[in-house]
PDB file of C-alpha atoms in Angstrom:
ATOM      1  CA  MET P   1     -33.145 123.685 147.729  1.00  0.00           C
ATOM      2  CA  THR P   2     -35.703 124.239 150.426  1.00  0.00           C
ATOM      3  CA  ILE P   3     -35.908 126.688 153.283  1.00  0.00           C
ATOM      4  CA  ASP P   4     -36.876 125.451 156.689  1.00  0.00           C
ATOM      5  CA  PRO P   5     -39.865 127.639 157.681  1.00  0.00           C
ATOM      6  CA  ILE P   6     -39.067 127.322 161.389  1.00  0.00           C
ATOM      7  CA  ALA P   7     -35.472 128.486 160.936  1.00  0.00           C
ATOM      8  CA  ALA P   8     -36.524 131.279 158.588  1.00  0.00           C
ATOM      9  CA  GLY P   9     -39.304 132.361 160.951  1.00  0.00           C
ATOM     10  CA  GLY P  10     -36.713 132.963 163.648  1.00  0.00           C
ATOM     11  CA  MET P  11     -35.028 135.481 161.358  1.00  0.00           C
ATOM     12  CA  GLY P  12     -38.150 137.589 161.034  1.00  0.00           C
ATOM     13  CA  VAL P  13     -38.814 136.369 157.499  1.00  0.00           C
ATOM     14  CA  SER P  14     -42.321 135.458 156.448  1.00  0.00           C
ATOM     15  CA  ILE P  15     -42.263 132.462 154.133  1.00  0.00           C
ATOM     16  CA  ASP P  16     -45.294 130.884 152.505  1.00  0.00           C
ATOM     17  CA  THR P  17     -44.241 127.372 151.433  1.00  0.00           C
ATOM     18  CA  PRO P  18     -47.362 125.441 150.442  1.00  0.00           C
ATOM     19  CA  ALA P  19     -45.836 123.996 147.266  1.00  0.00           C
ATOM     20  CA  ILE P  20     -42.247 123.052 148.099  1.00  0.00           C
ATOM     21  CA  SER P  21     -40.979 120.067 146.140  1.00  0.00           C
ATOM     22  CA  GLN P  22     -38.373 117.988 147.909  1.00  0.00           C
ATOM     23  CA  ALA P  23     -36.430 115.277 146.166  1.00  0.00           C
ATOM     24  CA  ALA P  24     -34.106 112.551 147.324  1.00  0.00           C
ATOM     25  CA  PRO P  25     -30.417 113.519 147.220  1.00  0.00           C
ATOM     26  CA  GLY P  26     -29.823 111.316 144.164  1.00  0.00           C
ATOM     27  CA  ALA P  27     -32.798 112.647 142.172  1.00  0.00           C
ATOM     28  CA  SER P  28     -32.021 114.740 139.114  1.00  0.00           C
ATOM     29  CA  LEU P  29     -34.202 117.399 137.558  1.00  0.00           C
ATOM     30  CA  ALA P  30     -35.238 114.934 134.860  1.00  0.00           C
ATOM     31  CA  ASP P  31     -36.308 112.447 137.576  1.00  0.00           C
ATOM     32  CA  MET P  32     -38.436 115.111 139.260  1.00  0.00           C
ATOM     33  CA  THR P  33     -40.010 116.129 135.954  1.00  0.00           C
ATOM     34  CA  GLY P  34     -40.733 112.486 135.070  1.00  0.00           C
ATOM     35  CA  PHE P  35     -42.289 111.886 138.476  1.00  0.00           C
ATOM     36  CA  GLN P  36     -44.412 115.012 138.124  1.00  0.00           C
ATOM     37  CA  GLY P  37     -45.564 113.800 134.689  1.00  0.00           C
ATOM     38  CA  ALA P  38     -46.432 110.375 136.100  1.00  0.00           C
ATOM     39  CA  LEU P  39     -48.507 111.998 138.823  1.00  0.00           C
ATOM     40  CA  GLY P  40     -50.339 114.040 136.199  1.00  0.00           C
ATOM     41  CA  ALA P  41     -50.999 110.949 134.090  1.00  0.00           C
ATOM     42  CA  ALA P  42     -52.359 109.139 137.140  1.00  0.00           C
ATOM     43  CA  GLY P  43     -54.854 111.928 137.697  1.00  0.00           C
ATOM     44  CA  ALA P  44     -53.291 113.304 140.877  1.00  0.00           C
ATOM     45  CA  ALA P  45     -53.174 117.070 141.175  1.00  0.00           C
ATOM     46  CA  PRO P  46     -49.534 118.166 141.217  1.00  0.00           C
ATOM     47  CA  ALA P  47     -48.431 120.280 144.178  1.00  0.00           C
ATOM     48  CA  ALA P  48     -46.458 122.663 141.979  1.00  0.00           C
ATOM     49  CA  PRO P  49     -45.799 122.609 138.256  1.00  0.00           C
ATOM     50  CA  VAL P  50     -42.280 121.588 137.317  1.00  0.00           C
ATOM     51  CA  ALA P  51     -40.904 122.942 134.074  1.00  0.00           C
ATOM     52  CA  SER P  52     -39.536 120.516 131.551  1.00  0.00           C
ATOM     53  CA  PRO P  53     -35.734 120.242 131.394  1.00  0.00           C
ATOM     54  CA  ASP P  54     -35.815 122.013 128.016  1.00  0.00           C
ATOM     55  CA  ALA P  55     -37.462 125.097 129.567  1.00  0.00           C
ATOM     56  CA  ILE P  56     -34.494 125.781 131.874  1.00  0.00           C
ATOM     57  CA  ALA P  57     -32.239 128.728 131.187  1.00  0.00           C
ATOM     58  CA  PRO P  58     -28.760 127.859 129.857  1.00  0.00           C
ATOM     59  CA  ALA P  59     -27.060 129.262 132.969  1.00  0.00           C
ATOM     60  CA  MET P  60     -29.210 127.049 135.195  1.00  0.00           C
ATOM     61  CA  LYS P  61     -28.467 124.027 132.991  1.00  0.00           C
ATOM     62  CA  ALA P  62     -24.734 124.706 133.345  1.00  0.00           C
ATOM     63  CA  MET P  63     -25.032 125.006 137.124  1.00  0.00           C
ATOM     64  CA  LEU P  64     -27.072 121.812 137.423  1.00  0.00           C
ATOM     65  CA  GLY P  65     -24.613 120.070 135.098  1.00  0.00           C
ATOM     66  CA  GLU P  66     -21.765 120.940 137.461  1.00  0.00           C
ATOM     67  CA  ILE P  67     -23.717 119.638 140.432  1.00  0.00           C
ATOM     68  CA  GLU P  68     -24.435 116.402 138.560  1.00  0.00           C
ATOM     69  CA  LYS P  69     -20.708 116.160 137.766  1.00  0.00           C
ATOM     70  CA  VAL P  70     -19.883 116.437 141.488  1.00  0.00           C
ATOM     71  CA  ASN P  71     -22.447 113.698 142.194  1.00  0.00           C
ATOM     72  CA  GLY P  72     -20.768 111.527 139.552  1.00  0.00           C
ATOM     73  CA  GLU P  73     -17.367 112.110 141.125  1.00  0.00           C
ATOM     74  CA  ALA P  74     -18.757 111.115 144.531  1.00  0.00           C
ATOM     75  CA  ARG P  75     -20.066 107.884 143.023  1.00  0.00           C
ATOM     76  CA  SER P  76     -16.676 107.290 141.356  1.00  0.00           C
ATOM     77  CA  VAL P  77     -14.774 107.727 144.620  1.00  0.00           C
ATOM     78  CA  ALA P  78     -17.242 105.428 146.393  1.00  0.00           C
ATOM     79  CA  ASP P  79     -16.878 102.795 143.656  1.00  0.00           C
ATOM     80  CA  VAL P  80     -13.065 102.870 143.868  1.00  0.00           C
ATOM     81  CA  ALA P  81     -13.180 102.595 147.673  1.00  0.00           C
ATOM     82  CA  GLN P  82     -15.693  99.726 147.551  1.00  0.00           C
ATOM     83  CA  ALA P  83     -13.616  97.902 144.932  1.00  0.00           C
ATOM     84  CA  ALA P  84     -10.533  98.250 147.133  1.00  0.00           C
ATOM     85  CA  ALA P  85     -12.421  96.981 150.185  1.00  0.00           C
ATOM     86  CA  ALA P  86     -13.968  94.092 148.245  1.00  0.00           C
ATOM     87  CA  GLY P  87     -10.559  92.974 146.956  1.00  0.00           C
ATOM     88  CA  GLY P  88      -9.705  91.572 150.360  1.00  0.00           C
ATOM     89  CA  ALA P  89      -5.988  92.350 149.984  1.00  0.00           C
ATOM     90  CA  ASP P  90      -4.199  95.430 151.224  1.00  0.00           C
ATOM     91  CA  MET P  91      -4.117  98.355 148.848  1.00  0.00           C
ATOM     92  CA  THR P  92      -0.866  98.969 147.018  1.00  0.00           C
ATOM     93  CA  PRO P  93       0.825 102.346 147.481  1.00  0.00           C
ATOM     94  CA  GLY P  94      -0.237 103.284 143.951  1.00  0.00           C
ATOM     95  CA  GLU P  95      -3.872 102.506 144.710  1.00  0.00           C
ATOM     96  CA  VAL P  96      -3.706 104.570 147.904  1.00  0.00           C
ATOM     97  CA  VAL P  97      -2.251 107.525 145.976  1.00  0.00           C
ATOM     98  CA  ASN P  98      -4.907 107.122 143.252  1.00  0.00           C
ATOM     99  CA  LEU P  99      -7.749 107.048 145.807  1.00  0.00           C
ATOM    100  CA  THR P 100      -6.274 110.042 147.651  1.00  0.00           C
ATOM    101  CA  MET P 101      -5.984 111.955 144.372  1.00  0.00           C
ATOM    102  CA  LYS P 102      -9.615 111.197 143.487  1.00  0.00           C
ATOM    103  CA  CYS P 103     -10.723 112.355 146.958  1.00  0.00           C
ATOM    104  CA  HIS P 104      -8.763 115.602 146.631  1.00  0.00           C
ATOM    105  CA  GLU P 105     -10.175 116.230 143.148  1.00  0.00           C
ATOM    106  CA  PHE P 106     -13.703 115.617 144.449  1.00  0.00           C
ATOM    107  CA  MET P 107     -13.199 117.997 147.383  1.00  0.00           C
ATOM    108  CA  PHE P 108     -11.744 120.651 145.058  1.00  0.00           C
ATOM    109  CA  HIS P 109     -14.825 120.520 142.846  1.00  0.00           C
ATOM    110  CA  CYS P 110     -17.114 120.630 145.903  1.00  0.00           C
ATOM    111  CA  GLN P 111     -15.329 123.697 147.250  1.00  0.00           C
ATOM    112  CA  LEU P 112     -15.333 125.338 143.829  1.00  0.00           C
ATOM    113  CA  SER P 113     -19.081 124.760 143.392  1.00  0.00           C
ATOM    114  CA  SER P 114     -19.714 126.043 146.906  1.00  0.00           C
ATOM    115  CA  SER P 115     -17.624 129.154 146.291  1.00  0.00           C
ATOM    116  CA  ILE P 116     -19.474 129.893 143.049  1.00  0.00           C
ATOM    117  CA  ALA P 117     -22.838 129.453 144.775  1.00  0.00           C
ATOM    118  CA  ASN P 118     -21.817 131.724 147.661  1.00  0.00           C
ATOM    119  CA  ARG P 119     -20.554 134.461 145.331  1.00  0.00           C
ATOM    120  CA  THR P 120     -23.723 134.237 143.247  1.00  0.00           C
ATOM    121  CA  SER P 121     -25.845 134.505 146.371  1.00  0.00           C
ATOM    122  CA  ASP P 122     -23.832 137.506 147.567  1.00  0.00           C
ATOM    123  CA  GLY P 123     -24.266 139.191 144.186  1.00  0.00           C
ATOM    124  CA  ILE P 124     -28.018 138.645 144.180  1.00  0.00           C
ATOM    125  CA  GLN P 125     -28.297 139.958 147.733  1.00  0.00           C
ATOM    126  CA  GLN P 126     -26.333 143.051 146.719  1.00  0.00           C
ATOM    127  CA  LEU P 127     -28.674 143.619 143.764  1.00  0.00           C
ATOM    128  CA  PHE P 128     -31.705 143.424 146.053  1.00  0.00           C
ATOM    129  CA  ARG P 129     -30.095 145.847 148.498  1.00  0.00           C
ATOM    130  CA  GLN P 130     -29.359 148.293 145.684  1.00  0.00           C
ATOM    131  CA  GLN P 131     -32.951 148.120 144.438  1.00  0.00           C
ATOM    132  CA  SER P 132     -34.381 148.812 147.912  1.00  0.00           C
TER     133      SER P 132
END
């Protein structure tokens, strides 16, 4: 996750972001770590050190695992839709119901992950307010 310095600057927040790492939407933490290692092996100075996947806290691993699961579900829905489109024939009512069910399941998991992230963010903000 990155913060847009221009948008944050409009909120009166001072953000120093010289070492933000941005990855493609399909990149996993292991991909980023592998890329960072390849840069180090090539002699390039890394912008910011990336911890190995083993150094991540268990709670963070669980959260990233859920996000990867949502990505997998998105790929699954896309594969089913592409297979139906590539078939050339009209979808049967059973296939339509199956695709609709997969879409609803995907959206449920997206909303659940979003709700968990929002509640976590609210809790952290409350902790910071209490410490001030």
